[in-house]
Tab-separated table of C-alpha atoms and ligand atoms in Angstrom:
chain	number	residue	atom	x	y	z
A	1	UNK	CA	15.346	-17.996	14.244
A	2	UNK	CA	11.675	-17.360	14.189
A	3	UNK	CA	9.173	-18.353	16.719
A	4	UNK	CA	6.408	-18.203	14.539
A	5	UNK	CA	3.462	-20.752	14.480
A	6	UNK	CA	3.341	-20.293	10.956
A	7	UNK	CA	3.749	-23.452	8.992
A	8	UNK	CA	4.610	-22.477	4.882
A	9	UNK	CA	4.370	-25.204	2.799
A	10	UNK	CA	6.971	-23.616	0.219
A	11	UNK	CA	10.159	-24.382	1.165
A	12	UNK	CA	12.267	-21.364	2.056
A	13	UNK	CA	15.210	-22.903	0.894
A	14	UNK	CA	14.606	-24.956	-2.144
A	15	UNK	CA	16.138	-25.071	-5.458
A	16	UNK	CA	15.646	-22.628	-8.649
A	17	UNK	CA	12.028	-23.636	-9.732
A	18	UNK	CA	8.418	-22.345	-9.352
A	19	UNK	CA	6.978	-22.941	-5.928
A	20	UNK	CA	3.458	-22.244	-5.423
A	21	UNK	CA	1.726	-23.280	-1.919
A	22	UNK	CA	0.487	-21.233	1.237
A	23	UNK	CA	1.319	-20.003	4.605
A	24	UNK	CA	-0.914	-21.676	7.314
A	25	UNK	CA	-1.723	-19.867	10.333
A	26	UNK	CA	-3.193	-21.455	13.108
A	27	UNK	CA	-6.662	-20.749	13.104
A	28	UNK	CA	-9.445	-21.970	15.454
A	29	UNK	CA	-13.469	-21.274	15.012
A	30	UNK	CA	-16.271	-23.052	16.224
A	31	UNK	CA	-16.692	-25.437	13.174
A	32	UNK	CA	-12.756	-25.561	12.668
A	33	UNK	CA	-10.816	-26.646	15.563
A	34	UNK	CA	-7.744	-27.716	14.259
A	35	UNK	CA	-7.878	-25.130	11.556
A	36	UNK	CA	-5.517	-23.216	9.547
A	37	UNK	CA	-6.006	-20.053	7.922
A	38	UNK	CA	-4.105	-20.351	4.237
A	39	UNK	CA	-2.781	-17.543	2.711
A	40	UNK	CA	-1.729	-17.875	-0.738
A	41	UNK	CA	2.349	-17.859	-0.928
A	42	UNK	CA	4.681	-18.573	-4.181
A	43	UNK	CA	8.119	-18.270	-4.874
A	44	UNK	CA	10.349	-17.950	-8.356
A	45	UNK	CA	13.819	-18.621	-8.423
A	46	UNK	CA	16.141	-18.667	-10.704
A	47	UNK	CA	19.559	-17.836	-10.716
A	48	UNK	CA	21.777	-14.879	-9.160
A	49	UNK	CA	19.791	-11.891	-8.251
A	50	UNK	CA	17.716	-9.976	-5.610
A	51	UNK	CA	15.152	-11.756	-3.550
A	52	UNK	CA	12.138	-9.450	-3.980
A	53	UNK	CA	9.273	-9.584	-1.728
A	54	UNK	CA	6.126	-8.681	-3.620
A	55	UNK	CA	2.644	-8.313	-1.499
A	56	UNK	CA	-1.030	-6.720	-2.048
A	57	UNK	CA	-4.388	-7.346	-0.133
A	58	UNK	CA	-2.743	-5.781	2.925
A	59	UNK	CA	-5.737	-4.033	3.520
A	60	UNK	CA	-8.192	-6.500	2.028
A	61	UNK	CA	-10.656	-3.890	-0.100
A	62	UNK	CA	-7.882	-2.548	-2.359
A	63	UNK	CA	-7.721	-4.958	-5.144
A	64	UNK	CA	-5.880	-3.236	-8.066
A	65	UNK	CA	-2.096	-4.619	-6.752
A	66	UNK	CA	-4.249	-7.729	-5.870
A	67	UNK	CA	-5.313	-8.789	-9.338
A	68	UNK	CA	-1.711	-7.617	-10.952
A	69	UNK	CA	-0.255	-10.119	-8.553
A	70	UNK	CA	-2.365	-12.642	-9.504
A	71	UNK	CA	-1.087	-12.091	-12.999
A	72	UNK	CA	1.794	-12.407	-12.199
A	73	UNK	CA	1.525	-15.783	-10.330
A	74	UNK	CA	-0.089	-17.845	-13.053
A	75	UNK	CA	2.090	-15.390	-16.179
A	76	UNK	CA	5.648	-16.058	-14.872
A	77	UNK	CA	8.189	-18.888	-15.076
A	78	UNK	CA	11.350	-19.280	-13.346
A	79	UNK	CA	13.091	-18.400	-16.379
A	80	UNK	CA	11.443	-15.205	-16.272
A	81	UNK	CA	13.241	-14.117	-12.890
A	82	UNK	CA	16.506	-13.737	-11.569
A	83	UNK	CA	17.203	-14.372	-8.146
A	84	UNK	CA	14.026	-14.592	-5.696
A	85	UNK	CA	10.476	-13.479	-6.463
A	86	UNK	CA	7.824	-14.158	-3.012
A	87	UNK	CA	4.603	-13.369	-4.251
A	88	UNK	CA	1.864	-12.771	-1.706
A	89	UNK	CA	-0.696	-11.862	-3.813
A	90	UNK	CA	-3.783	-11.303	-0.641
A	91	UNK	CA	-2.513	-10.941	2.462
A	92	UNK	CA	-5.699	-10.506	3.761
A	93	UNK	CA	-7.933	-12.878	2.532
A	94	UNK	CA	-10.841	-12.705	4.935
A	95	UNK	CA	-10.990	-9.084	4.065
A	96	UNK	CA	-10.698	-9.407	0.560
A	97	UNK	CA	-13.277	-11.426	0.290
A	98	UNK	CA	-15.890	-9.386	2.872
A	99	UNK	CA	-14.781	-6.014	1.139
A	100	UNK	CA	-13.383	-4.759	3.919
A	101	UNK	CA	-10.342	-2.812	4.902
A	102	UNK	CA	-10.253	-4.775	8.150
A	103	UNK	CA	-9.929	-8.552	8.870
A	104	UNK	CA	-13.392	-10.095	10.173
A	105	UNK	CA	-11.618	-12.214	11.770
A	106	UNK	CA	-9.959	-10.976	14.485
A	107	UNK	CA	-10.953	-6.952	13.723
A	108	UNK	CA	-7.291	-5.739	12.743
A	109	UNK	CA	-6.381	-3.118	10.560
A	110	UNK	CA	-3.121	-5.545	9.020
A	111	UNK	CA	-1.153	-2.369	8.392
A	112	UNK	CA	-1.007	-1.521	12.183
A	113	UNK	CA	-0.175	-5.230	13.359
A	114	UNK	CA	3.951	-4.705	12.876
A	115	UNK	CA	6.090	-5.823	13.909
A	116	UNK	CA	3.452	-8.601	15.070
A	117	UNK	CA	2.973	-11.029	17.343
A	118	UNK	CA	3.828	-14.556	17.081
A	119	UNK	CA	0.891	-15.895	19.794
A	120	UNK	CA	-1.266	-12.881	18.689
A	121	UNK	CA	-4.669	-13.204	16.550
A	122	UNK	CA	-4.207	-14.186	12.693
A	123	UNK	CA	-3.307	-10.747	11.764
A	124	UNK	CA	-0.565	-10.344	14.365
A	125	UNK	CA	0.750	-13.613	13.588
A	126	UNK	CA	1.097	-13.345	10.309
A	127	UNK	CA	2.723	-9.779	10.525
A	128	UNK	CA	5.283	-11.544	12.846
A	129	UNK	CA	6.066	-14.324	10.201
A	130	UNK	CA	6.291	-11.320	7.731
A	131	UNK	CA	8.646	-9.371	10.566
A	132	UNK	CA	11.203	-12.122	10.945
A	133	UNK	CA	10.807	-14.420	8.300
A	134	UNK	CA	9.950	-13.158	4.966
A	135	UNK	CA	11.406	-9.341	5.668
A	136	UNK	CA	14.817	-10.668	6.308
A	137	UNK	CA	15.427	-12.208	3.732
A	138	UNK	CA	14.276	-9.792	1.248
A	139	UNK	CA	16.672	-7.002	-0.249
A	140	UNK	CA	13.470	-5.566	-1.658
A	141	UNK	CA	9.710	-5.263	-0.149
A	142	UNK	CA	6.791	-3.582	-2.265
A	143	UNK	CA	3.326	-3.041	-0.990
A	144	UNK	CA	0.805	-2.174	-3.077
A	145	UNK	CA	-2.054	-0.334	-1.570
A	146	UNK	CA	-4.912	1.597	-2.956
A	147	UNK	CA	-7.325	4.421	-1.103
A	148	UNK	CA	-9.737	1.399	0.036
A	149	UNK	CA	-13.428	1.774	-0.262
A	150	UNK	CA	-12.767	4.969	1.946
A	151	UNK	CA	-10.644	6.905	-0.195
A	152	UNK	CA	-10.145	7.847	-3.608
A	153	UNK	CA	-6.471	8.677	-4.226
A	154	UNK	CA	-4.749	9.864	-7.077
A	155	UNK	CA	-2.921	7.099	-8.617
A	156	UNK	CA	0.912	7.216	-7.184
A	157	UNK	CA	3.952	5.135	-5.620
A	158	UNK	CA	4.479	6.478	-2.521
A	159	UNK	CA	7.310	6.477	0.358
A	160	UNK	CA	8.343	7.256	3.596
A	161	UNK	CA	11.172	9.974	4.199
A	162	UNK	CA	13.339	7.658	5.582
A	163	UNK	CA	16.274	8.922	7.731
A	164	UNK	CA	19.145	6.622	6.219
A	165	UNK	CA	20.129	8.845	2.860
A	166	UNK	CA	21.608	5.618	1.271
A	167	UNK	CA	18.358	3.866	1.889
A	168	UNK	CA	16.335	6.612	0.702
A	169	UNK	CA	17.966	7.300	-2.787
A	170	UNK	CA	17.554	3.531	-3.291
A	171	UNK	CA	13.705	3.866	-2.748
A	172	UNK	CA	13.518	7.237	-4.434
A	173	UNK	CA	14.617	5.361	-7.766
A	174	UNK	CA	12.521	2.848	-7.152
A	175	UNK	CA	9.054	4.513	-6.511
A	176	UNK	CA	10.623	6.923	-9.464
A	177	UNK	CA	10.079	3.620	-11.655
A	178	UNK	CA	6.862	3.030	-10.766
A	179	UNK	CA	6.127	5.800	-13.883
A	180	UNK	CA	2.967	6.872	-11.857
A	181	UNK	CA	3.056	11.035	-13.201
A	182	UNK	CA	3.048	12.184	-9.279
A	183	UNK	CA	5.097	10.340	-6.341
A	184	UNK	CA	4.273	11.006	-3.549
A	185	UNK	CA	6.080	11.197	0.164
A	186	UNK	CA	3.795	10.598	3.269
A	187	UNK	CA	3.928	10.676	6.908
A	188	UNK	CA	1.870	8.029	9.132
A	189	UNK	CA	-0.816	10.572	10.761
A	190	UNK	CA	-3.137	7.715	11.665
A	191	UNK	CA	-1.220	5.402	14.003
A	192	UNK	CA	1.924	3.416	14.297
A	193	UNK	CA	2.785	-0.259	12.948
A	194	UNK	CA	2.622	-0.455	9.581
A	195	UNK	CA	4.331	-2.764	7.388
A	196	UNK	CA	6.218	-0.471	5.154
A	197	UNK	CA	7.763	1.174	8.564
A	198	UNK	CA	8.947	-1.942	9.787
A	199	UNK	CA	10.274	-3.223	6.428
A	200	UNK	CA	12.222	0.360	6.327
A	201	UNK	CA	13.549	-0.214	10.355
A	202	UNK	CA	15.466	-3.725	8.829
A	203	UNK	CA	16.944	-0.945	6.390
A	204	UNK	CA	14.734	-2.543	3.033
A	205	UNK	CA	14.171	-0.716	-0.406
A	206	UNK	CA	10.275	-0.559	0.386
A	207	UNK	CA	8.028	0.249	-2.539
A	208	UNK	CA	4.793	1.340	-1.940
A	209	UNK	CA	1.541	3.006	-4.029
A	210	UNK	CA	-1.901	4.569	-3.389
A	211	UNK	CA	-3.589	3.766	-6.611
A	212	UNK	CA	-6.697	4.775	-7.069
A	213	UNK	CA	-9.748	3.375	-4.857
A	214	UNK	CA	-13.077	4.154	-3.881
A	215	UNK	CA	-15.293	0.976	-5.107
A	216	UNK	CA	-15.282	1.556	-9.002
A	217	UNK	CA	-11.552	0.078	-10.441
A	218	UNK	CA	-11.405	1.754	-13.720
A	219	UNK	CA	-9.187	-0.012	-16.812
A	220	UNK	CA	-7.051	2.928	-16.113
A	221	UNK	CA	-5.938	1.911	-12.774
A	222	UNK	CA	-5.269	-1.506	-13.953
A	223	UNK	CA	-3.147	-0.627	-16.486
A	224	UNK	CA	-1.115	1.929	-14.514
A	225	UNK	CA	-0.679	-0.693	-11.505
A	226	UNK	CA	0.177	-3.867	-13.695
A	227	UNK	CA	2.995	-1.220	-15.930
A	228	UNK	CA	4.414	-0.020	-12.974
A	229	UNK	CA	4.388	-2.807	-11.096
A	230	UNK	CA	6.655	-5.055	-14.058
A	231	UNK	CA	8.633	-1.735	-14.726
A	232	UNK	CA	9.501	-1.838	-10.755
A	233	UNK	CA	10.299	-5.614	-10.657
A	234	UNK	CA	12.825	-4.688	-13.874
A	235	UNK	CA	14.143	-2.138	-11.896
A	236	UNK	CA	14.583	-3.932	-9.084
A	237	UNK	CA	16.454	-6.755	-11.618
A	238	UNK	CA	14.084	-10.045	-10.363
A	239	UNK	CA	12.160	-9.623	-13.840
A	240	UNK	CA	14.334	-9.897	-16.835
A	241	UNK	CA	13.502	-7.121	-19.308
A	242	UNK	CA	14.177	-3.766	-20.477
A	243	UNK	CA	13.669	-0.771	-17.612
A	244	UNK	CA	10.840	1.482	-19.314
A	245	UNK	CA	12.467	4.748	-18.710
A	246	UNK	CA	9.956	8.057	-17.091
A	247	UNK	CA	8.720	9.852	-20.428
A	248	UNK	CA	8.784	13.210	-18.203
A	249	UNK	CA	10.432	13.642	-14.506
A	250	UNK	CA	8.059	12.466	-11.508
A	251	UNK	CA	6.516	15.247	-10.146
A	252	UNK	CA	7.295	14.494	-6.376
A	253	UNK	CA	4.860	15.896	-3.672
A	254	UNK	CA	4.200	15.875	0.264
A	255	UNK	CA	2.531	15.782	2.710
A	256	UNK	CA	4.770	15.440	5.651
A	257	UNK	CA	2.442	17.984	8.042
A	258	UNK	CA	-0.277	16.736	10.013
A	259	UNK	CA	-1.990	20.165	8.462
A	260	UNK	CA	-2.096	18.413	5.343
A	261	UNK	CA	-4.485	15.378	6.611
A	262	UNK	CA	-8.078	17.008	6.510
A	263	UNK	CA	-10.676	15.437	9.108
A	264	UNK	CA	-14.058	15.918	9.051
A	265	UNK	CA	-15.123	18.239	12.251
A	266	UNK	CA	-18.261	16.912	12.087
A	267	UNK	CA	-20.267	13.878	10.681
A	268	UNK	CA	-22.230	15.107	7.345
A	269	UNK	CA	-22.204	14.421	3.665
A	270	UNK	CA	-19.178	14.738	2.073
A	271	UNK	CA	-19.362	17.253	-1.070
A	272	UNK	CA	-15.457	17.592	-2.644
A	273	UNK	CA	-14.746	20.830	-4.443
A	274	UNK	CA	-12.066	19.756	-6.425
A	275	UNK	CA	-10.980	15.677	-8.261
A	276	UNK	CA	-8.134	14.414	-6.949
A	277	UNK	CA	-4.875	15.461	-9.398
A	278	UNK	CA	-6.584	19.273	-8.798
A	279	UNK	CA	-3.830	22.221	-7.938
A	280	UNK	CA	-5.759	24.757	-5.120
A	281	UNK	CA	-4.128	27.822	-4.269
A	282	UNK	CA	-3.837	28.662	-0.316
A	283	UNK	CA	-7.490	29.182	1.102
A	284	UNK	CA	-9.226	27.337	-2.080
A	285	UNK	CA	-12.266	25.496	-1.118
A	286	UNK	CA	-11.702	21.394	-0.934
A	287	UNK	CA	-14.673	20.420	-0.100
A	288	UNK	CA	-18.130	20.972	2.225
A	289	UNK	CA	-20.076	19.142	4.654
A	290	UNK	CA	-23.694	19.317	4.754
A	291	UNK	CA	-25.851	18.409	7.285
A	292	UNK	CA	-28.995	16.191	6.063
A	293	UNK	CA	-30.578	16.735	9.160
A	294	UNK	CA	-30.656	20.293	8.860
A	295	UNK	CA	-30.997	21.282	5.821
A	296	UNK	CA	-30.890	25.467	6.597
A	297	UNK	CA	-27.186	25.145	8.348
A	298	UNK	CA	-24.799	26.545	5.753
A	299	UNK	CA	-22.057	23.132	5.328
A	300	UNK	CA	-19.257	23.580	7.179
A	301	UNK	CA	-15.709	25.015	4.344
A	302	UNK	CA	-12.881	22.812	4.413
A	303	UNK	CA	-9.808	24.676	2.765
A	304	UNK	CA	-6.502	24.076	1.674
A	305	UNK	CA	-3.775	25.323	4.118
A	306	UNK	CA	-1.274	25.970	1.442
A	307	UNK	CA	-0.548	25.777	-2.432
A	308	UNK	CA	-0.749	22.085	-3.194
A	309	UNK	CA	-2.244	19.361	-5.345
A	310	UNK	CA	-5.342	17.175	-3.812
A	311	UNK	CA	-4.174	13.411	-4.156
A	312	UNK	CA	-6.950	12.176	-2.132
A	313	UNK	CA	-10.141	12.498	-1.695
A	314	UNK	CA	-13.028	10.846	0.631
A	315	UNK	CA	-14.652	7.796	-1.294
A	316	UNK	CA	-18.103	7.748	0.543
A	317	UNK	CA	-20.291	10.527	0.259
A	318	UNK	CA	-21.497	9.929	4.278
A	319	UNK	CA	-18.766	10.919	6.353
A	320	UNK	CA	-18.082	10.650	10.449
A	321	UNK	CA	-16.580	13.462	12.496
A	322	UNK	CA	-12.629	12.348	12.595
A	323	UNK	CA	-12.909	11.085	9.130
A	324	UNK	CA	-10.481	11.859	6.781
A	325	UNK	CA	-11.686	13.923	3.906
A	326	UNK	CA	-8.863	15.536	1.774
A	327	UNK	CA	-5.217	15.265	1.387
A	328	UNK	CA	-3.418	17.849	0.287
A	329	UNK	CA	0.585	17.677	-1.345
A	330	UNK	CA	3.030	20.107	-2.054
A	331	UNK	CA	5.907	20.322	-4.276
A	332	UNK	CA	9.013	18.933	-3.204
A	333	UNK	CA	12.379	17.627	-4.183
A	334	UNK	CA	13.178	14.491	-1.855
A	335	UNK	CA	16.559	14.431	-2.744
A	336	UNK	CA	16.630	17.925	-0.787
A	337	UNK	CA	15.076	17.430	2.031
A	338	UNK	CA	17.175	17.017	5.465
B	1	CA	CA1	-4.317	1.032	2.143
């Protein structure tokens, strides 16, 4: 039983149908004293099948997985589905609308809030309702992310390494049906409390993607997000359908070293060497900072620490010291991996 404050005016527990309403969290602000923050919440059922939790706008300036969502919410009947589709197609409204990777509201980063906080500020509260609500009663949990304004990355369905082998073959076919041409396995180098991690602790198939970002969304993007997204929810058996099957094997990559995360030793502009998608060799040039301020200082090499593939790159051209710059992935087999 939950504790949340959370009121959602879809009924958990109703009958097959399309449900279409929000979650209100408890929201004071100087002109709004009894207010509620709504965040947009629907639900398909129909039938026998998974219940599939499906979610974008975590961080509120990635809007690829946002606008394939909202597809998806005005496309689909419950005839469509089998079993239980949650859609949650911004999580973070207040960002999404300020173009911002952060909630103005309360100043959270949303992917750190987990497993939440049920008297905590709207972000923590609704990460809590997510935690011990909506988690539980999922058998699947996909999170669709892009690089942000910050970021550019290669398009890709990511994952975790997750320790449980059962779990991880489950979300190794999955992110394999994502048909991005690279998937990618990550490890959380920038804090703890992200939503994918906690999904993964209550043992979920979590489905996750960096696709694209950067401000411009090409067609491109689009199209590869709203593909792979209907291919997954095939997969995953919610969407009725035939499973799209990979044209050529995923190329699967990592970066599971912190060695692979390049920051930025010193604030500059941000010149890359090589696109994201781009295969360095050990030593390669990825990119240079210059220094606008002195325009005689040679800009300071970053360089690749091993044979890899660049699947991100920095977005902005101004960059801070600490600021992530390049990512770097090497060839892997996850199925091989301890
Ligand atoms: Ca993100």
């Amino acid at each position: 039983m939950s504790d949340s404050q959370i009121h959602s005016t879809v009924d958990l527990g109703a009958a097959p149908g399309v449900h279409k309403g929000h979650l209100a969290i408890p929201y004071s602000h100087n002109l709004g004293g009894w207010a509620n923050l709504l965040v947009p919440f629907g639900m398909l059922r129909n039938g026998a099948g998974p219940t599939v939790l499906l979610m974008a706008g975590n961080h509120g300036d990635e809007y690829p997985g946002q606008v394939a969502i909202l597809r998806l919410w005005r496309e689909l009947t419950a005839e469509d589905v089998s079993g239980t589709l949650l859609l949650l197609p911004t999580l973070s409204q207040p960002a999404a609308k300020a173009a911002t990777r952060l909630s103005p509201l309360d100043g959270k980063n949303f992917n750190r809030c987990f497993p939440g906080n049920p008297t905590g500020t709207p972000s923590e509260m609704l990460a809590h309702y997510l935690s011990t609500v909506l988690f539980p009663m999922a058998d699947i949990v996909i999170d669709l992310h892009t690089g942000g304004r910050s970021m550019n990355f290669l398009p890709c369905a990511h994952m975790h390494l997750v320790p449980d082998h059962a779990q991880r073959e489950k979300m190794i076919i999955a992110t394999e049906a994502f048909l991005t041409d690279v998937t990618f396995l990550y490890t959380d180098v920038a804090g703890t409390g992200l939503l994918p991690a906690e999904a993964e602790r209550q043992g979920k198939t979590v489905i996750t993607t960096e696709l694209g970002g950067g401000e411009p969304v090409f067609a491109e993007i689009h199209k590869i997000t709203q593909r792979g997204l209907k291919n997954v929810l095939r997969h995953c058996g919610v969407l009725q359908g035939a499973v799209e099957q990979r044209k050529a094997p995923a190329r699967w990559v990592q970066s599971l070293s912190r060695d692979d995360y390049n920051f930025a030793p010193e604030s500059g502009l941000w010149e890359a060497a090589v696109d994201v998608g781009g295969d360095v060799r050990k030593g390669d040039d990825l990119g240079y900072i210059h220094f606008l301020e002195n325009p005689s200082r040679a800009p300071l090499v970053v360089t690749a620490n091993e044979d890899g593939v660049v699947v991100a790159n920095r977005a902005p051209s101004l960059v801070g010291q600490g600021d992530c710059v390049a990512v770097l992935a090497h060839d892997t087999d996850p199925r091989k991996l301890p």
